[in-house]
């Protein structure tokens, strides 16, 4: 093992002799990410976790298993996050893919960039309590320190270390370095890979994925950037990546490599995002390829989530995300809100704070089985009511088995990346709950603007009304309703559905 002390160059990077950088600081003067880019960034991080949790029950299974289990979307109830699989995951629980991404992400936040020693310590702490750890990664992490660990695992697996274990965890890195330059991100992606995966191809796969995620966060056409990124890869690895990331490549060729490899995993994820325009379509197409379903869907989910933003991810999947990173008393629990806050911290933002609630308003019935409320009023309803939330709830509805957390921002200007999808998601959920015979309450923090937006959209679709007819109806039914947000009025005035 190499115990030579690192040196530091003028950029702040520290390198051991002949190795990858062991410290890569975050950009000191990053570009500003606007509200839309931030929603794409959150979409990347949460999208990876959703793909991971959705694919976990089908891991190591045959192609087509997801569609066989769910021939149609399950919009009502608790959706398709069923849990189970070979490691008996809880419903909505993410796996080692997201757990390692969180460990890497928390290290980046704590160290203001990539720090090999800190990442290694967090990976080892995670491994002690992990339900599942890939065999190659497990072998590397069994070493007491990172120098030489990846090479030891490489030898133990007879030179086959081009696996997908460092690709699957790279999303948070892409989020952290998104506002900086691409070259630094690529260096960091390869460096984190080298801790556990000796084959350079593993690092290049992680780097390509990270660069594609960053491009999408910045609003670019990531898939169009693939040829240029391939030119950065050293031979002989460039040839296989070029072949498998070509638009003509198909995962249905029986001669292709396993999706447990970095080539197969990245190629299948890119194929799914190319083949499907929606987040749901991309991740379910990835899962239906079978094999290492959670990891392929995690990578596809990151790419698709960065493209569609968090508002393009179905709320029935976001709502039930959950998992633990760590061991024993030191473990940390992550849900939808905590994952969003980590994504924000990776981008240098603060977590969303809890705000003071007003005197409870509602629930007030506005249609048979359908009620309006503010956050405080909604928190008083029985546990068998279905909840549709458009604000942070801070755990108030954890006792409600059926609920949705829809991402909508009540701000003027370009504050929502895809409000149409978010509103459609909320309205579809209301209709599904009512069809199941459930009593439904719709709320946001104050019960005014976002609650009004969703209830008006529901009334327009249900009754064939225009926006002003829905406005007049809700004004009579719900005293808290306000329509001060002109962008919401404009959305509903343009045949929103």
Short mmCIF file of C-alpha atoms in Angstrom, two decimals:
data_model
loop_
_atom_site.label_atom_id
_atom_site.label_comp_id
_atom_site.label_asym_id
_atom_site.label_seq_id
_atom_site.Cartn_x
_atom_site.Cartn_y
_atom_site.Cartn_z
CA UNK A 1 0.00 0.00 0.00
CA UNK A 2 1.15 3.53 -0.79
CA UNK A 3 1.62 5.61 2.38
CA UNK A 4 3.32 8.51 0.64
CA UNK A 5 1.92 11.86 1.79
CA UNK A 6 0.06 13.85 -0.85
CA UNK A 7 1.18 17.12 -2.30
CA UNK A 8 -1.11 20.04 -3.07
CA UNK A 9 -1.07 21.98 -6.34
CA UNK A 10 -2.16 25.55 -7.05
CA UNK A 11 -5.80 24.56 -7.57
CA UNK A 12 -6.13 23.04 -4.11
CA UNK A 13 -6.12 19.50 -5.46
CA UNK A 14 -3.96 17.04 -3.57
CA UNK A 15 -2.50 14.03 -5.35
CA UNK A 16 -0.52 11.01 -4.24
CA UNK A 17 2.26 9.98 -6.58
CA UNK A 18 0.79 8.27 -9.63
CA UNK A 19 -2.78 8.38 -8.35
CA UNK A 20 -6.03 10.28 -8.62
CA UNK A 21 -6.62 13.51 -6.70
CA UNK A 22 -7.51 12.84 -3.08
CA UNK A 23 -8.90 16.34 -2.45
CA UNK A 24 -10.89 18.31 -5.01
CA UNK A 25 -12.45 21.50 -3.60
CA UNK A 26 -15.81 22.77 -4.77
CA UNK A 27 -15.63 25.74 -7.17
CA UNK A 28 -14.78 28.96 -5.33
CA UNK A 29 -16.76 31.21 -7.69
CA UNK A 30 -19.54 29.00 -9.04
CA UNK A 31 -22.18 30.13 -11.48
CA UNK A 32 -25.57 30.86 -9.93
CA UNK A 33 -28.17 28.15 -10.34
CA UNK A 34 -31.61 29.69 -10.79
CA UNK A 35 -34.85 28.24 -9.39
CA UNK A 36 -35.45 26.08 -12.45
CA UNK A 37 -31.92 24.65 -12.42
CA UNK A 38 -32.31 23.92 -8.71
CA UNK A 39 -35.48 21.93 -9.40
CA UNK A 40 -33.61 19.94 -12.03
CA UNK A 41 -30.81 19.36 -9.53
CA UNK A 42 -33.24 18.14 -6.89
CA UNK A 43 -34.90 16.05 -9.59
CA UNK A 44 -31.60 14.34 -10.35
CA UNK A 45 -30.89 13.41 -6.73
CA UNK A 46 -34.45 12.38 -5.89
CA UNK A 47 -34.91 10.72 -9.28
CA UNK A 48 -31.99 8.42 -8.62
CA UNK A 49 -33.43 7.44 -5.22
CA UNK A 50 -36.87 6.82 -6.74
CA UNK A 51 -35.45 4.62 -9.50
CA UNK A 52 -33.46 2.71 -6.89
CA UNK A 53 -36.45 2.09 -4.60
CA UNK A 54 -38.78 1.28 -7.49
CA UNK A 55 -36.35 -1.20 -9.02
CA UNK A 56 -35.30 -2.90 -5.77
CA UNK A 57 -38.14 -5.48 -5.64
CA UNK A 58 -37.23 -6.70 -9.13
CA UNK A 59 -33.45 -6.98 -8.65
CA UNK A 60 -31.94 -10.11 -10.25
CA UNK A 61 -35.33 -10.85 -11.82
CA UNK A 62 -36.25 -11.43 -15.47
CA UNK A 63 -37.01 -8.83 -18.10
CA UNK A 64 -40.58 -7.57 -18.10
CA UNK A 65 -41.24 -8.33 -14.42
CA UNK A 66 -42.25 -4.76 -13.58
CA UNK A 67 -44.82 -4.52 -16.37
CA UNK A 68 -46.15 -7.95 -15.48
CA UNK A 69 -46.67 -6.80 -11.89
CA UNK A 70 -48.01 -3.36 -12.87
CA UNK A 71 -49.57 -3.47 -16.35
CA UNK A 72 -51.11 -0.04 -15.65
CA UNK A 73 -49.92 2.82 -13.42
CA UNK A 74 -51.23 2.59 -9.85
CA UNK A 75 -52.19 6.23 -9.29
CA UNK A 76 -54.29 5.61 -6.17
CA UNK A 77 -53.50 4.05 -2.83
CA UNK A 78 -49.81 3.82 -2.09
CA UNK A 79 -48.72 3.30 -5.70
CA UNK A 80 -46.11 0.87 -6.95
CA UNK A 81 -43.45 1.17 -4.24
CA UNK A 82 -44.11 -2.29 -2.83
CA UNK A 83 -40.77 -3.23 -1.27
CA UNK A 84 -39.55 -6.79 -1.00
CA UNK A 85 -37.02 -8.25 -3.40
CA UNK A 86 -34.03 -10.43 -2.51
CA UNK A 87 -33.04 -8.19 0.43
CA UNK A 88 -36.60 -7.69 1.76
CA UNK A 89 -36.64 -3.91 1.42
CA UNK A 90 -39.46 -1.95 3.06
CA UNK A 91 -41.96 -0.24 0.78
CA UNK A 92 -40.24 2.85 -0.65
CA UNK A 93 -36.87 1.97 0.90
CA UNK A 94 -33.83 2.83 -1.19
CA UNK A 95 -30.87 0.47 -1.40
CA UNK A 96 -27.08 0.62 -1.31
CA UNK A 97 -27.08 2.73 -4.48
CA UNK A 98 -28.69 5.70 -2.75
CA UNK A 99 -27.09 4.94 0.61
CA UNK A 100 -23.62 5.31 -0.90
CA UNK A 101 -24.71 8.42 -2.81
CA UNK A 102 -25.85 9.94 0.49
CA UNK A 103 -22.59 9.02 2.24
CA UNK A 104 -20.61 10.59 -0.59
CA UNK A 105 -22.89 13.63 -0.63
CA UNK A 106 -22.66 14.24 3.11
CA UNK A 107 -18.87 14.03 2.83
CA UNK A 108 -18.82 16.62 0.05
CA UNK A 109 -20.92 19.00 2.14
CA UNK A 110 -18.78 18.48 5.26
CA UNK A 111 -15.45 18.83 3.43
CA UNK A 112 -16.47 21.46 0.87
CA UNK A 113 -15.52 19.07 -1.90
CA UNK A 114 -14.19 15.58 -2.49
CA UNK A 115 -11.90 14.28 0.25
CA UNK A 116 -10.78 10.68 -0.17
CA UNK A 117 -10.07 10.07 3.52
CA UNK A 118 -13.46 11.37 4.65
CA UNK A 119 -15.36 9.53 1.92
CA UNK A 120 -13.56 6.32 2.82
CA UNK A 121 -14.42 6.70 6.50
CA UNK A 122 -18.08 7.29 5.67
CA UNK A 123 -18.20 4.35 3.26
CA UNK A 124 -16.74 2.08 5.92
CA UNK A 125 -19.21 3.35 8.54
CA UNK A 126 -22.04 2.74 6.08
CA UNK A 127 -20.81 -0.78 5.30
CA UNK A 128 -21.00 -1.80 8.95
CA UNK A 129 -24.78 -1.39 8.93
CA UNK A 130 -25.57 -2.08 5.27
CA UNK A 131 -28.17 -4.67 4.37
CA UNK A 132 -26.54 -5.07 0.97
CA UNK A 133 -23.11 -4.17 -0.35
CA UNK A 134 -21.83 -5.17 -3.78
CA UNK A 135 -19.20 -7.88 -3.61
CA UNK A 136 -16.44 -5.86 -5.29
CA UNK A 137 -17.13 -2.78 -3.16
CA UNK A 138 -17.37 -4.95 -0.06
CA UNK A 139 -13.95 -6.45 -0.75
CA UNK A 140 -12.38 -3.03 -1.28
CA UNK A 141 -13.95 -1.62 1.89
CA UNK A 142 -12.69 -4.58 3.92
CA UNK A 143 -9.24 -2.98 3.69
CA UNK A 144 -8.32 -0.70 6.62
CA UNK A 145 -7.54 2.28 4.37
CA UNK A 146 -8.12 3.26 0.77
CA UNK A 147 -4.56 3.18 -0.70
CA UNK A 148 -4.32 -0.14 -2.51
CA UNK A 149 -7.87 -1.23 -1.60
CA UNK A 150 -9.31 -1.06 -5.11
CA UNK A 151 -6.34 -2.94 -6.54
CA UNK A 152 -6.75 -5.63 -3.88
CA UNK A 153 -10.40 -6.10 -4.88
CA UNK A 154 -9.41 -6.08 -8.56
CA UNK A 155 -6.96 -8.93 -7.98
CA UNK A 156 -9.45 -10.84 -5.84
CA UNK A 157 -11.96 -10.72 -8.70
CA UNK A 158 -9.34 -11.78 -11.26
CA UNK A 159 -9.08 -8.43 -12.98
CA UNK A 160 -12.82 -7.82 -13.30
CA UNK A 161 -13.53 -4.55 -11.53
CA UNK A 162 -15.40 -2.73 -14.29
CA UNK A 163 -18.62 -2.96 -12.28
CA UNK A 164 -21.36 -0.37 -11.78
CA UNK A 165 -20.82 0.28 -8.06
CA UNK A 166 -19.11 3.65 -8.45
CA UNK A 167 -21.43 4.77 -11.24
CA UNK A 168 -24.54 4.26 -9.10
CA UNK A 169 -23.40 6.68 -6.35
CA UNK A 170 -22.22 9.63 -8.43
CA UNK A 171 -25.38 11.76 -8.64
CA UNK A 172 -24.67 13.89 -5.57
CA UNK A 173 -21.23 14.67 -6.94
CA UNK A 174 -22.83 15.98 -10.14
CA UNK A 175 -25.14 18.15 -8.05
CA UNK A 176 -22.29 19.56 -5.97
CA UNK A 177 -20.07 20.46 -8.93
CA UNK A 178 -22.91 21.44 -11.31
CA UNK A 179 -22.19 25.15 -11.07
CA UNK A 180 -18.47 24.65 -11.68
CA UNK A 181 -16.55 23.46 -14.71
CA UNK A 182 -17.07 20.04 -16.25
CA UNK A 183 -13.41 19.05 -16.13
CA UNK A 184 -13.30 19.30 -12.33
CA UNK A 185 -16.48 17.24 -12.04
CA UNK A 186 -14.98 14.55 -14.26
CA UNK A 187 -11.84 14.47 -12.12
CA UNK A 188 -13.93 14.11 -8.97
CA UNK A 189 -16.12 11.36 -10.46
CA UNK A 190 -13.09 9.33 -11.48
CA UNK A 191 -11.38 9.93 -8.14
CA UNK A 192 -14.31 8.69 -6.06
CA UNK A 193 -14.55 5.64 -8.32
CA UNK A 194 -10.88 4.80 -7.83
CA UNK A 195 -11.42 4.30 -4.10
CA UNK A 196 -13.20 1.00 -4.75
CA UNK A 197 -12.97 0.23 -8.48
CA UNK A 198 -9.51 -0.25 -9.99
CA UNK A 199 -10.62 -0.60 -13.62
CA UNK A 200 -10.43 2.87 -15.25
CA UNK A 201 -13.62 2.07 -17.17
CA UNK A 202 -15.61 2.24 -13.93
CA UNK A 203 -14.36 5.76 -13.38
CA UNK A 204 -15.07 6.82 -16.93
CA UNK A 205 -18.63 5.50 -16.69
CA UNK A 206 -19.19 7.48 -13.49
CA UNK A 207 -17.66 10.57 -15.11
CA UNK A 208 -19.85 10.37 -18.21
CA UNK A 209 -22.99 9.97 -16.11
CA UNK A 210 -22.02 12.88 -13.86
CA UNK A 211 -21.33 15.12 -16.85
CA UNK A 212 -24.67 14.20 -18.44
CA UNK A 213 -26.52 14.98 -15.21
CA UNK A 214 -24.74 18.33 -14.94
CA UNK A 215 -25.61 19.22 -18.54
CA UNK A 216 -29.29 18.51 -17.89
CA UNK A 217 -29.28 20.51 -14.66
CA UNK A 218 -27.99 23.47 -16.67
CA UNK A 219 -30.80 23.05 -19.20
CA UNK A 220 -28.73 21.55 -22.00
CA UNK A 221 -29.53 18.55 -24.19
CA UNK A 222 -27.39 16.02 -22.36
CA UNK A 223 -27.81 13.23 -24.88
CA UNK A 224 -26.47 15.48 -27.63
CA UNK A 225 -23.31 15.95 -25.56
CA UNK A 226 -22.40 12.26 -25.51
CA UNK A 227 -20.11 12.26 -28.59
CA UNK A 228 -18.01 15.08 -27.17
CA UNK A 229 -17.73 13.39 -23.79
CA UNK A 230 -16.66 10.13 -25.39
CA UNK A 231 -13.70 11.97 -26.90
CA UNK A 232 -12.33 12.53 -23.39
CA UNK A 233 -12.05 8.82 -22.62
CA UNK A 234 -8.69 7.12 -22.94
CA UNK A 235 -8.28 4.14 -25.21
CA UNK A 236 -8.98 1.24 -25.04
CA UNK A 237 -12.06 2.12 -22.95
CA UNK A 238 -13.39 4.63 -25.46
CA UNK A 239 -14.32 2.02 -28.05
CA UNK A 240 -16.76 0.02 -25.94
CA UNK A 241 -18.44 3.12 -24.50
CA UNK A 242 -18.75 4.61 -28.00
CA UNK A 243 -20.42 1.47 -29.30
CA UNK A 244 -22.83 1.05 -26.40
CA UNK A 245 -23.85 4.70 -26.05
CA UNK A 246 -24.62 5.04 -29.75
CA UNK A 247 -28.31 5.77 -30.48
CA UNK A 248 -28.48 2.59 -32.59
CA UNK A 249 -27.50 0.35 -29.67
CA UNK A 250 -30.19 -1.92 -28.22
CA UNK A 251 -30.22 -3.65 -24.83
CA UNK A 252 -32.25 -6.47 -26.36
CA UNK A 253 -29.25 -7.94 -28.18
CA UNK A 254 -28.55 -11.18 -26.25
CA UNK A 255 -24.82 -10.84 -26.87
CA UNK A 256 -24.55 -7.63 -24.85
CA UNK A 257 -22.72 -7.41 -21.53
CA UNK A 258 -24.40 -7.66 -18.14
CA UNK A 259 -25.96 -4.56 -16.65
CA UNK A 260 -23.92 -5.30 -13.55
CA UNK A 261 -20.98 -3.92 -15.53
CA UNK A 262 -20.35 -0.21 -15.89
CA UNK A 263 -20.80 -0.43 -19.68
CA UNK A 264 -24.07 -2.33 -19.59
CA UNK A 265 -25.54 -0.28 -16.74
CA UNK A 266 -24.79 3.12 -18.25
CA UNK A 267 -25.80 2.02 -21.74
CA UNK A 268 -29.15 0.67 -20.55
CA UNK A 269 -29.86 3.81 -18.52
CA UNK A 270 -29.06 6.08 -21.47
CA UNK A 271 -31.13 3.86 -23.77
CA UNK A 272 -34.14 4.16 -21.43
CA UNK A 273 -33.87 7.96 -21.27
CA UNK A 274 -33.56 8.13 -25.06
CA UNK A 275 -36.53 5.81 -25.57
CA UNK A 276 -38.93 7.53 -23.16
CA UNK A 277 -39.71 11.23 -22.78
CA UNK A 278 -41.16 11.07 -19.25
CA UNK A 279 -39.48 10.24 -15.97
CA UNK A 280 -41.91 7.41 -15.26
CA UNK A 281 -41.43 5.95 -18.72
CA UNK A 282 -37.63 6.02 -18.47
CA UNK A 283 -37.31 4.37 -15.05
CA UNK A 284 -39.91 1.68 -15.71
CA UNK A 285 -38.32 0.89 -19.07
CA UNK A 286 -34.99 0.51 -17.26
CA UNK A 287 -36.48 -1.81 -14.64
CA UNK A 288 -38.17 -3.92 -17.31
CA UNK A 289 -34.75 -4.85 -18.69
CA UNK A 290 -34.27 -7.11 -15.66
CA UNK A 291 -31.03 -8.00 -13.90
CA UNK A 292 -29.53 -5.24 -11.75
CA UNK A 293 -32.78 -3.32 -11.88
CA UNK A 294 -32.27 -1.00 -8.92
CA UNK A 295 -28.93 0.28 -10.17
CA UNK A 296 -29.91 0.75 -13.81
CA UNK A 297 -33.08 2.53 -12.68
CA UNK A 298 -31.08 4.67 -10.23
CA UNK A 299 -28.83 5.88 -13.06
CA UNK A 300 -31.76 6.32 -15.45
CA UNK A 301 -33.66 8.12 -12.68
CA UNK A 302 -30.83 10.59 -12.16
CA UNK A 303 -30.63 11.35 -15.88
CA UNK A 304 -34.40 11.56 -16.34
CA UNK A 305 -34.91 13.50 -13.11
CA UNK A 306 -32.36 16.11 -14.14
CA UNK A 307 -34.15 16.43 -17.47
CA UNK A 308 -37.72 16.58 -16.15
CA UNK A 309 -37.05 18.28 -12.78
CA UNK A 310 -38.48 17.14 -9.47
CA UNK A 311 -41.91 18.26 -10.70
CA UNK A 312 -41.83 15.60 -13.40
CA UNK A 313 -41.38 12.77 -10.87
CA UNK A 314 -44.69 11.19 -9.77
CA UNK A 315 -45.59 12.26 -6.25
CA UNK A 316 -46.73 8.74 -5.38
CA UNK A 317 -43.07 7.72 -5.60
CA UNK A 318 -41.47 10.75 -3.97
CA UNK A 319 -43.84 10.67 -1.01
CA UNK A 320 -42.87 7.23 0.26
CA UNK A 321 -39.09 7.38 -0.18
CA UNK A 322 -37.28 6.28 2.95
CA UNK A 323 -34.00 4.77 4.10
CA UNK A 324 -31.23 4.71 6.65
CA UNK A 325 -27.51 5.37 6.29
CA UNK A 326 -25.20 4.33 9.11
CA UNK A 327 -25.13 1.73 11.82
CA UNK A 328 -26.72 1.48 15.25
CA UNK A 329 -27.20 4.72 17.16
CA UNK A 330 -25.26 6.64 14.52
CA UNK A 331 -27.69 5.98 11.69
CA UNK A 332 -29.48 8.79 9.88
CA UNK A 333 -32.97 8.53 8.43
CA UNK A 334 -33.77 10.09 5.07
CA UNK A 335 -37.19 10.68 3.54
CA UNK A 336 -38.38 12.81 0.64
CA UNK A 337 -37.83 16.08 2.51
CA UNK A 338 -34.43 15.07 3.90
CA UNK A 339 -33.22 13.99 0.47
CA UNK A 340 -34.37 17.29 -1.03
CA UNK A 341 -32.54 19.17 1.71
CA UNK A 342 -29.34 17.20 1.08
CA UNK A 343 -29.60 18.05 -2.62
CA UNK A 344 -29.96 21.72 -1.68
CA UNK A 345 -26.96 21.53 0.67
CA UNK A 346 -24.90 19.96 -2.10
CA UNK A 347 -25.67 23.05 -4.18
CA UNK A 348 -24.64 25.35 -1.34
CA UNK A 349 -28.20 26.19 -0.31
CA UNK A 350 -29.78 25.87 3.12
CA UNK A 351 -32.49 23.31 3.91
CA UNK A 352 -36.09 24.49 3.60
CA UNK A 353 -37.00 25.93 7.02
CA UNK A 354 -40.18 25.22 8.93
CA UNK A 355 -42.46 28.26 8.90
CA UNK A 356 -45.00 29.34 11.48
CA UNK A 357 -48.51 28.04 10.84
CA UNK A 358 -51.62 30.18 11.12
CA UNK A 359 -54.74 29.33 13.09
CA UNK A 360 -56.05 26.13 11.49
CA UNK A 361 -58.52 26.57 8.64
CA UNK A 362 -60.66 23.73 7.37
CA UNK A 363 -61.19 21.05 6.47
CA UNK A 364 -64.09 22.47 4.48
CA UNK A 365 -65.97 20.35 1.95
CA UNK A 366 -65.90 21.83 -1.55
CA UNK A 367 -67.31 18.80 -3.40
CA UNK A 368 -68.55 15.38 -2.30
CA UNK A 369 -65.65 13.70 -0.50
CA UNK A 370 -63.24 16.56 -1.30
CA UNK A 371 -62.07 19.13 1.23
CA UNK A 372 -59.84 22.21 1.37
CA UNK A 373 -57.63 23.18 4.30
CA UNK A 374 -54.43 24.86 5.31
CA UNK A 375 -51.58 22.88 6.87
CA UNK A 376 -52.91 23.21 10.40
CA UNK A 377 -56.44 22.29 9.41
CA UNK A 378 -55.36 19.30 7.35
CA UNK A 379 -53.36 18.00 10.31
CA UNK A 380 -56.61 17.54 12.27
CA UNK A 381 -58.30 15.10 9.90
CA UNK A 382 -58.70 11.37 10.65
CA UNK A 383 -55.87 9.04 9.66
CA UNK A 384 -58.01 7.27 7.06
CA UNK A 385 -58.36 10.45 4.98
CA UNK A 386 -56.13 10.78 1.92
CA UNK A 387 -53.85 13.84 2.00
CA UNK A 388 -52.68 15.88 -1.00
CA UNK A 389 -49.99 18.31 0.19
CA UNK A 390 -48.37 21.14 -1.77
CA UNK A 391 -45.99 22.26 0.98
CA UNK A 392 -43.52 20.79 3.44
CA UNK A 393 -45.45 18.84 6.06
CA UNK A 394 -42.65 18.07 8.57
CA UNK A 395 -44.00 14.63 9.36
CA UNK A 396 -47.54 15.69 10.24
CA UNK A 397 -49.08 13.04 7.99
CA UNK A 398 -46.78 10.10 8.55
CA UNK A 399 -49.71 8.32 10.19
CA UNK A 400 -51.76 8.58 7.01
CA UNK A 401 -51.17 5.52 4.86
CA UNK A 402 -52.44 7.28 1.73
CA UNK A 403 -50.91 10.67 1.00
CA UNK A 404 -49.10 12.67 -1.66
CA UNK A 405 -46.42 15.36 -1.47
CA UNK A 406 -46.59 17.47 -4.63
CA UNK A 407 -43.75 19.90 -5.37
CA UNK A 408 -45.21 23.35 -6.12
CA UNK A 409 -43.58 26.71 -5.36
CA UNK A 410 -45.79 29.72 -4.58
CA UNK A 411 -43.59 32.49 -5.93
CA UNK A 412 -43.84 35.01 -8.73
CA UNK A 413 -41.83 34.64 -11.91
CA UNK A 414 -40.10 31.51 -13.18
CA UNK A 415 -40.31 29.55 -9.94
CA UNK A 416 -41.62 26.21 -11.23
CA UNK A 417 -39.86 24.09 -13.85
CA UNK A 418 -42.91 22.04 -14.85
CA UNK A 419 -46.01 23.22 -12.97
CA UNK A 420 -48.32 21.57 -15.50
CA UNK A 421 -47.00 18.11 -14.60
CA UNK A 422 -47.21 18.86 -10.87
CA UNK A 423 -50.82 20.04 -11.13
CA UNK A 424 -51.79 17.08 -13.30
CA UNK A 425 -50.20 14.75 -10.76
CA UNK A 426 -52.23 16.31 -7.93
CA UNK A 427 -55.51 16.19 -9.86
CA UNK A 428 -54.92 12.61 -10.99
CA UNK A 429 -54.29 11.68 -7.35
CA UNK A 430 -57.52 13.35 -6.19
CA UNK A 431 -59.56 11.53 -8.82
CA UNK A 432 -57.94 8.19 -7.99
CA UNK A 433 -58.58 8.64 -4.27
CA UNK A 434 -62.21 9.63 -4.80
CA UNK A 435 -62.71 6.65 -7.13
CA UNK A 436 -61.43 4.42 -4.32
CA UNK A 437 -64.09 5.86 -2.01
CA UNK A 438 -61.63 7.83 0.11
CA UNK A 439 -62.25 11.19 1.75
CA UNK A 440 -59.64 13.65 0.47
CA UNK A 441 -58.19 16.87 1.84
CA UNK A 442 -56.11 19.21 -0.34
CA UNK A 443 -53.88 21.75 1.37
CA UNK A 444 -50.81 23.95 1.19
CA UNK A 445 -49.23 25.97 4.00
CA UNK A 446 -51.83 28.74 4.12
CA UNK A 447 -54.54 27.02 2.09
CA UNK A 448 -54.65 29.89 -0.39
CA UNK A 449 -52.79 29.95 -3.68
CA UNK A 450 -51.52 26.41 -4.28
CA UNK A 451 -54.63 24.85 -2.76
CA UNK A 452 -56.70 27.06 -5.03
CA UNK A 453 -54.63 26.16 -8.08
CA UNK A 454 -55.11 22.42 -7.62
CA UNK A 455 -58.79 22.57 -6.65
CA UNK A 456 -59.60 24.83 -9.60
CA UNK A 457 -57.71 22.51 -11.95
CA UNK A 458 -59.67 19.56 -10.56
CA UNK A 459 -62.99 21.40 -11.00
CA UNK A 460 -62.12 22.48 -14.55
CA UNK A 461 -61.38 18.92 -15.62
CA UNK A 462 -64.30 17.42 -13.73
CA UNK A 463 -66.93 19.90 -14.93
CA UNK A 464 -65.56 21.21 -18.23
CA UNK A 465 -65.27 24.72 -16.80
CA UNK A 466 -62.88 27.48 -17.75
CA UNK A 467 -60.59 29.11 -15.20
CA UNK A 468 -63.03 31.90 -14.27
CA UNK A 469 -65.89 29.48 -13.72
CA UNK A 470 -63.67 27.42 -11.43
CA UNK A 471 -62.57 30.61 -9.69
CA UNK A 472 -66.16 31.65 -8.95
CA UNK A 473 -67.00 28.16 -7.66
CA UNK A 474 -64.05 28.02 -5.28
CA UNK A 475 -64.58 31.57 -4.03
CA UNK A 476 -67.99 30.46 -2.78
CA UNK A 477 -66.74 27.19 -1.30
CA UNK A 478 -63.44 28.06 0.42
CA UNK A 479 -62.86 31.26 2.39
CA UNK A 480 -59.05 31.08 2.32
CA UNK A 481 -58.79 30.87 -1.49
CA UNK A 482 -56.76 33.57 -3.26
CA UNK A 483 -55.54 33.86 -6.85
CA UNK A 484 -52.78 36.45 -6.45
CA UNK A 485 -50.29 34.24 -8.31
CA UNK A 486 -50.72 35.32 -11.92
CA UNK A 487 -48.58 32.47 -13.25
CA UNK A 488 -51.06 29.99 -11.76
CA UNK A 489 -54.00 31.79 -13.36
CA UNK A 490 -52.16 31.87 -16.69
CA UNK A 491 -51.43 28.14 -16.46
CA UNK A 492 -55.09 27.25 -15.98
CA UNK A 493 -56.16 29.70 -18.68
CA UNK A 494 -54.12 27.82 -21.30
CA UNK A 495 -56.01 24.49 -21.33
CA UNK A 496 -53.72 23.09 -18.66
CA UNK A 497 -54.75 19.42 -18.88
#
